Each structure stands twice: as C-alpha cells, then as structure tokens.
mmCIF file of C-alpha atoms in Angstrom:
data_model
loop_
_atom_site.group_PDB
_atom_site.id
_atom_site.type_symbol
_atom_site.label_atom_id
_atom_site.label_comp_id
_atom_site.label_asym_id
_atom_site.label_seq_id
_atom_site.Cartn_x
_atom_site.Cartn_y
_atom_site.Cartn_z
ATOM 1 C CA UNK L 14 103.989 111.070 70.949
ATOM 2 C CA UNK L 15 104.012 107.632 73.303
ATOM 3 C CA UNK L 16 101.476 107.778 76.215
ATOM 4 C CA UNK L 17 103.493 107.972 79.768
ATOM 5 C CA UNK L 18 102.746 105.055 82.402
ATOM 6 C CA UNK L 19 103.320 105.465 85.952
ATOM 7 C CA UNK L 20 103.561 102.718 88.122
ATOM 8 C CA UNK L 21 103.787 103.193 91.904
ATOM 9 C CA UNK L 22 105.391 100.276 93.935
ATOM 10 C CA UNK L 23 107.894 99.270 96.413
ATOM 11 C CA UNK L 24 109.642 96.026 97.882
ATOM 12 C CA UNK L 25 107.270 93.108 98.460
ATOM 13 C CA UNK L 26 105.068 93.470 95.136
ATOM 14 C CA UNK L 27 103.576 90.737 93.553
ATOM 15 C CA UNK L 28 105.979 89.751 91.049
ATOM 16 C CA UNK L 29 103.177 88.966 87.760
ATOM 17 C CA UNK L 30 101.178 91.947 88.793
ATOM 18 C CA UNK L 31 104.304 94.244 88.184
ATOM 19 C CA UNK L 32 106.062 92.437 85.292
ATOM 20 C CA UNK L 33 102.913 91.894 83.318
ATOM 21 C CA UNK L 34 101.699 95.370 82.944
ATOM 22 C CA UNK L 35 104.988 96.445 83.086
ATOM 23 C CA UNK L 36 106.131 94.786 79.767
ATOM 24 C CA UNK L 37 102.661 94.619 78.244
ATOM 25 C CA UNK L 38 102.513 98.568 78.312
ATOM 26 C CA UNK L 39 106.084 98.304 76.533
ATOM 27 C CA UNK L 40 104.580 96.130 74.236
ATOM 28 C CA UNK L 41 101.757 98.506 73.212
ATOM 29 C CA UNK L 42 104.675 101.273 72.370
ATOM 30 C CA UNK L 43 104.560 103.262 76.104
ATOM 31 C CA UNK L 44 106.633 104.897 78.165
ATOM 32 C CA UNK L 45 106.620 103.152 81.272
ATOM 33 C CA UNK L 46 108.731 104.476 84.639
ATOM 34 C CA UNK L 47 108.297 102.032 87.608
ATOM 35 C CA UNK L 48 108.708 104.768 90.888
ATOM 36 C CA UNK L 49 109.255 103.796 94.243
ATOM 37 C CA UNK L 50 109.258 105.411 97.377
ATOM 38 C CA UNK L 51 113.197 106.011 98.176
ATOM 39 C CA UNK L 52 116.085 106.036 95.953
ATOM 40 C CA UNK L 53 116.444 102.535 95.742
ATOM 41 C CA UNK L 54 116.580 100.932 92.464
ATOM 42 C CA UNK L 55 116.562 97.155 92.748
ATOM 43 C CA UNK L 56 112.678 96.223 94.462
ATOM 44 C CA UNK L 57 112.018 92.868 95.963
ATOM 45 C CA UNK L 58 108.756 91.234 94.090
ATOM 46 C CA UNK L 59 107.077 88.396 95.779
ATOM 47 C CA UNK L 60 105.045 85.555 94.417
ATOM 48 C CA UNK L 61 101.593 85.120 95.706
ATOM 49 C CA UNK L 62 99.632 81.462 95.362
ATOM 50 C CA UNK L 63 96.296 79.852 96.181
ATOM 51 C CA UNK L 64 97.752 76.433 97.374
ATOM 52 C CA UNK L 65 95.628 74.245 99.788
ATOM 53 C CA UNK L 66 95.825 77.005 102.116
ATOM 54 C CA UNK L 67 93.049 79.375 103.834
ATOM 55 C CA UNK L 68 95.013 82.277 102.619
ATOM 56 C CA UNK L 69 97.730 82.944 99.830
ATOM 57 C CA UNK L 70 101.209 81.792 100.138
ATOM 58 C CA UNK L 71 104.304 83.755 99.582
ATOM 59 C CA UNK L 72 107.742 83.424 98.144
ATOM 60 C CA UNK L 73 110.626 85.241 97.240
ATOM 61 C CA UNK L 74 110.241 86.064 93.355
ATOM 62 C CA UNK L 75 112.551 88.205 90.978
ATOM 63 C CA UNK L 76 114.098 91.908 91.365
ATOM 64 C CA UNK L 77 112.869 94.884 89.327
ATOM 65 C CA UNK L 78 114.467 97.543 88.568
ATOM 66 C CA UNK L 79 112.896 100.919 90.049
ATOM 67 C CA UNK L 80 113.304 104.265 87.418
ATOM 68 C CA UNK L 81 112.872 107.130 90.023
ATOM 69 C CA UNK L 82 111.593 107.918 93.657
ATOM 70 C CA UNK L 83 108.542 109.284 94.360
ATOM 71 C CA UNK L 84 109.901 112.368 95.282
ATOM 72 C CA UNK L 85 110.858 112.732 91.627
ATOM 73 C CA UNK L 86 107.476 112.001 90.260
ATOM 74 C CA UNK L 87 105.575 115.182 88.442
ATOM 75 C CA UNK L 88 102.163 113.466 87.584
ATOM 76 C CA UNK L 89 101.349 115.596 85.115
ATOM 77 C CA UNK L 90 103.928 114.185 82.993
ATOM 78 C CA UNK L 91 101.924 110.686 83.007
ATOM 79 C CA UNK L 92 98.700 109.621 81.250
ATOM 80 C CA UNK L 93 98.022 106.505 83.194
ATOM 81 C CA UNK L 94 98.981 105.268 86.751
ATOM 82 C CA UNK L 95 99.382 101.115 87.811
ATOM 83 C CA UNK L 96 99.287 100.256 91.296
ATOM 84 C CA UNK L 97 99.863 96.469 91.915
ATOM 85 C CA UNK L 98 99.740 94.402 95.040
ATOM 86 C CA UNK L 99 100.920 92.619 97.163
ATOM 87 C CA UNK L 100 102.500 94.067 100.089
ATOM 88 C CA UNK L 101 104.025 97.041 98.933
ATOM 89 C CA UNK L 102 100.544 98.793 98.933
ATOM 90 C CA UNK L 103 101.181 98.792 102.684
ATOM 91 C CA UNK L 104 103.878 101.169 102.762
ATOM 92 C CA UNK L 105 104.059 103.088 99.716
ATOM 93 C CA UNK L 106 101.282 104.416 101.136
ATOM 94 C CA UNK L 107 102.857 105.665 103.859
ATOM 95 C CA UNK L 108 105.361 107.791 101.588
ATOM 96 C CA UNK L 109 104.345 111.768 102.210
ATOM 97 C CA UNK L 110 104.409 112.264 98.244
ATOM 98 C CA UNK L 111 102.355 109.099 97.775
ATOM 99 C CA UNK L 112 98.913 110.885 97.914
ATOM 100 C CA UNK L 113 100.304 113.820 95.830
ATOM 101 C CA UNK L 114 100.776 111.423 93.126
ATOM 102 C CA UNK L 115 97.779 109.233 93.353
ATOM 103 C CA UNK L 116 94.931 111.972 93.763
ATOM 104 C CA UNK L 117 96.365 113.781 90.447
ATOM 105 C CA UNK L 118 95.407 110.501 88.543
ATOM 106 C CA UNK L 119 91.582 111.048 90.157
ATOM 107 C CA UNK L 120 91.317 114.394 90.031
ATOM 108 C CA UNK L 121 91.969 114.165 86.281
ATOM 109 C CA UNK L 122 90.159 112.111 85.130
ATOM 110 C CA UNK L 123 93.238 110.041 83.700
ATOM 111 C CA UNK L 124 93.240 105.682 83.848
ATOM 112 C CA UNK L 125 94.000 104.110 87.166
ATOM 113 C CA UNK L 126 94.454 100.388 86.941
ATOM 114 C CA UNK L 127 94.736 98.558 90.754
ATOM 115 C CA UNK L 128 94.605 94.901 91.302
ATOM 116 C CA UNK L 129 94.835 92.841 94.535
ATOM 117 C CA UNK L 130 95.928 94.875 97.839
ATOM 118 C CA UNK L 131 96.362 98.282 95.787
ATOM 119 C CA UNK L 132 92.851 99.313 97.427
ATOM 120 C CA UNK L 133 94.771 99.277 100.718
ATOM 121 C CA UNK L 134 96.961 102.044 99.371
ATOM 122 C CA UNK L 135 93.957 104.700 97.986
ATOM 123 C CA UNK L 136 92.562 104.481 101.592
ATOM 124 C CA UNK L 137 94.871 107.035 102.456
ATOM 125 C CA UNK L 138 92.573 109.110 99.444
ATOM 126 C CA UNK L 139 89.877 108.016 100.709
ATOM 127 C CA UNK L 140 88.042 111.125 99.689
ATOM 128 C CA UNK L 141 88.835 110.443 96.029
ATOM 129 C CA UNK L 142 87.260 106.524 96.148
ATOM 130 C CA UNK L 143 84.443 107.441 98.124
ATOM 131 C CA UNK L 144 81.465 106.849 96.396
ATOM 132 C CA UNK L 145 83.257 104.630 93.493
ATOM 133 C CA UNK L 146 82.779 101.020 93.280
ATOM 134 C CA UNK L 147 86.099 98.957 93.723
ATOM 135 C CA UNK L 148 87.260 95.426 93.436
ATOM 136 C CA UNK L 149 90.102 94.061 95.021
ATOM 137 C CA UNK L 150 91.434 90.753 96.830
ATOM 138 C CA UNK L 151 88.645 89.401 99.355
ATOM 139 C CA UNK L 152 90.690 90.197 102.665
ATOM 140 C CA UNK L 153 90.626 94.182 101.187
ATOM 141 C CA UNK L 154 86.888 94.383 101.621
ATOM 142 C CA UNK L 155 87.020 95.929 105.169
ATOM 143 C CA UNK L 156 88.947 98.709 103.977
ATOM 144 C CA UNK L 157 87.465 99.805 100.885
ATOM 145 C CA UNK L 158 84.378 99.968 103.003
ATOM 146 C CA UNK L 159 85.904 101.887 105.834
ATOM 147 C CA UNK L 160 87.151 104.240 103.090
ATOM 148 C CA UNK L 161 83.710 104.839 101.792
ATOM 149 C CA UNK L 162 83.920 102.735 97.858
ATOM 150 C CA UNK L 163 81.671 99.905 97.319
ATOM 151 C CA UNK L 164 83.230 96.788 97.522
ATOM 152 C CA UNK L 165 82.052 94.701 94.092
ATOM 153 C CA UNK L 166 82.000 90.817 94.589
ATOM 154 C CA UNK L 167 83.043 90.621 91.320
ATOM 155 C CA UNK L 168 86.985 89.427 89.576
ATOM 156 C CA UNK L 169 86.940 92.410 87.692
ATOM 157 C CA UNK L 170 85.335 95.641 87.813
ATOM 158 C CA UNK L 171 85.366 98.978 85.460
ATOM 159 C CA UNK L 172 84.130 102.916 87.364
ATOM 160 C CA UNK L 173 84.611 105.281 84.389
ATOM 161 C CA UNK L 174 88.363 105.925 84.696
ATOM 162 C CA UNK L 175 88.948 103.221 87.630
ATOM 163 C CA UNK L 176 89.985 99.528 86.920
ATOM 164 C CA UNK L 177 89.942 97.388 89.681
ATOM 165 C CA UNK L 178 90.803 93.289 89.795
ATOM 166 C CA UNK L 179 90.737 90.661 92.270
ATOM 167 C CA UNK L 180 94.267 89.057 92.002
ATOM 168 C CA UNK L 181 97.113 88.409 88.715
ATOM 169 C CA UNK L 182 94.525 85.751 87.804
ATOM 170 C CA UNK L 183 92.455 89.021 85.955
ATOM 171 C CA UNK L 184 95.107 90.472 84.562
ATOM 172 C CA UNK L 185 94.526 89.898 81.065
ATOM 173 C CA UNK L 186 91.042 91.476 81.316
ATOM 174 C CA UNK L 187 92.594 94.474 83.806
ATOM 175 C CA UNK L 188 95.291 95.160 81.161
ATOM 176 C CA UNK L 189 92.842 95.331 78.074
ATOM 177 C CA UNK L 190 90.203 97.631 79.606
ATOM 178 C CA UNK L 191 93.314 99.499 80.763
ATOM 179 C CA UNK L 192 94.822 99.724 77.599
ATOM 180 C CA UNK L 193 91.718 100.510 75.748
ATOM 181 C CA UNK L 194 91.387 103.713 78.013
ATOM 182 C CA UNK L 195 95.446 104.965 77.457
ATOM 183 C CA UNK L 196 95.041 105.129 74.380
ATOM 184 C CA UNK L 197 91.724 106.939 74.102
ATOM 185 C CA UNK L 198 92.673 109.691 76.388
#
C-alpha cells in the first residue's frame, strides 16, 4: 500500500516549494492530494528570488491544481503532511479546519516537512512547536519565537518528526530527510 501525502496550501505559494515535493513524492510511488482552504481548484503559485534586493522579490509563477478543501481533509488518512511557503502560510492559517489538520500530524508522531514562511502558519499551534527547534526564512524568526520553538540559524534543520528549511534553495536536503522518514513510518 502507497504512503498518503498531504500538502496544505493556498493562492500565493511559492511555486518550486509546491511543485518540487509535489512531483518528487510522485516520483517515490505516493499518493499525494494538494488541499486548500475553499473549493477552489486552480491556486496561484508565486516565484520568490534573492536579486540585489534587501528582501525577496516576487512574481507571478504557474497554477496548480488543488485536489480537495480543507474541509474535506480526514488526517488520519495521511502519513505525511508538506506545508510550503510563501504567502499562503498567511491565510491558510486562518482556515477554522486548518489547526484540526496540522496538530493531527504532531500529535502523531507522523513527518511534517515546512520550508520558508510555513512556520508562520504552526503559530496558530503554537502549543504543538513549543519547545521544538525550527528553521525557517530569516524574517520568520520573530514568530517562531513568540510561539515558543527555537529558532535554528541554520539552512536546514531535523526535530525527530519535524523538518524545517530556510527557503527552495534546501529543498533537495528537506525532501530526502523527508522521504527517508515516509517511508520508515
């Protein structure tokens, strides 16, 4: 039997940091079901940069197709959850079923993968990443700390079931570690 992949996003996601794990989870045999938080089923990605600029840039990138809303979202059907950046983590937070869904993956145990802004989104759990140890994109830092995690100055960063990168720059290292633990659970 395939292992079952949740990934929780919405409009303005960081294009690579949904398409990457997205298809490299295919790739490894998965199920994967990208949710978002309404019925819609076309989300907007973006494309984050590092140009000569103080802060990223942003641009339009492609459409993705969203599988179900996250009203429709049992997590006990799923052995691993993906949160990527970008903007989205701003709102999908703000979805009433979003901590429903999230604190399952803690509360069992099961893989979390979160890169970039997808810290923003557990604050809202903040009782289920106190006390853990989280990287994320540098302008994040204030609120992993406000939520009570440890904010690791570090690209990449591995607490037991929690795997947490600085930007689609780490993904390659994210999606191995991530990978590793789907298919040992």
């Amino acid at each position: 039997m395939s292992k079952k992949v949740l990934i929780l996003t919405g409009d303005a996601v960081e294009a690579l940091e949904v398409y990457y794990p997205y298809y490299r989870c295919l790739e490894e045999g998965f199920e994967v079901t990208i949710a978002s938080p309404t019925d819609k089923k076309v989300l907007h990605t973006v494309v984050h940069d590092f140009e000569d600029w103080q802060t990223f840039t942003e641009k339009r990138g492609y459409q993705v197709e969203a599988h179900a809303s996250f009203e429709q979202i049992n997590p006990e059907e799923y052995d691993a959850l993906i949160i990527p950046g970008g903007r989205a983590p701003e709102h999908i937070r703000m979805h009433k079923d979003f901590p429903r869904i999230a604190r399952h993956f803690f509360q069992q145990d099961k893989p979390i993968m979160i890169l970039c802004h997808a810290s923003v989104a557990l604050t809202v759990i903040a009782d289920e990443i106190k006390g853990r140890k989280i990287t994320a994109y540098m302008a994040c830092r204030p609120e992993v700390e406000a939520a009570g995690a440890t904010y690791v100055e570090t690209r990449f960063h591995v607490d037991r079931n929690l795997i947490s990168g600085h930007a689609w720059n780490d993904l390659p290292q994210l999606m191995k570690e991530f990978i590793k633990q789907v298919q040992a659970s």
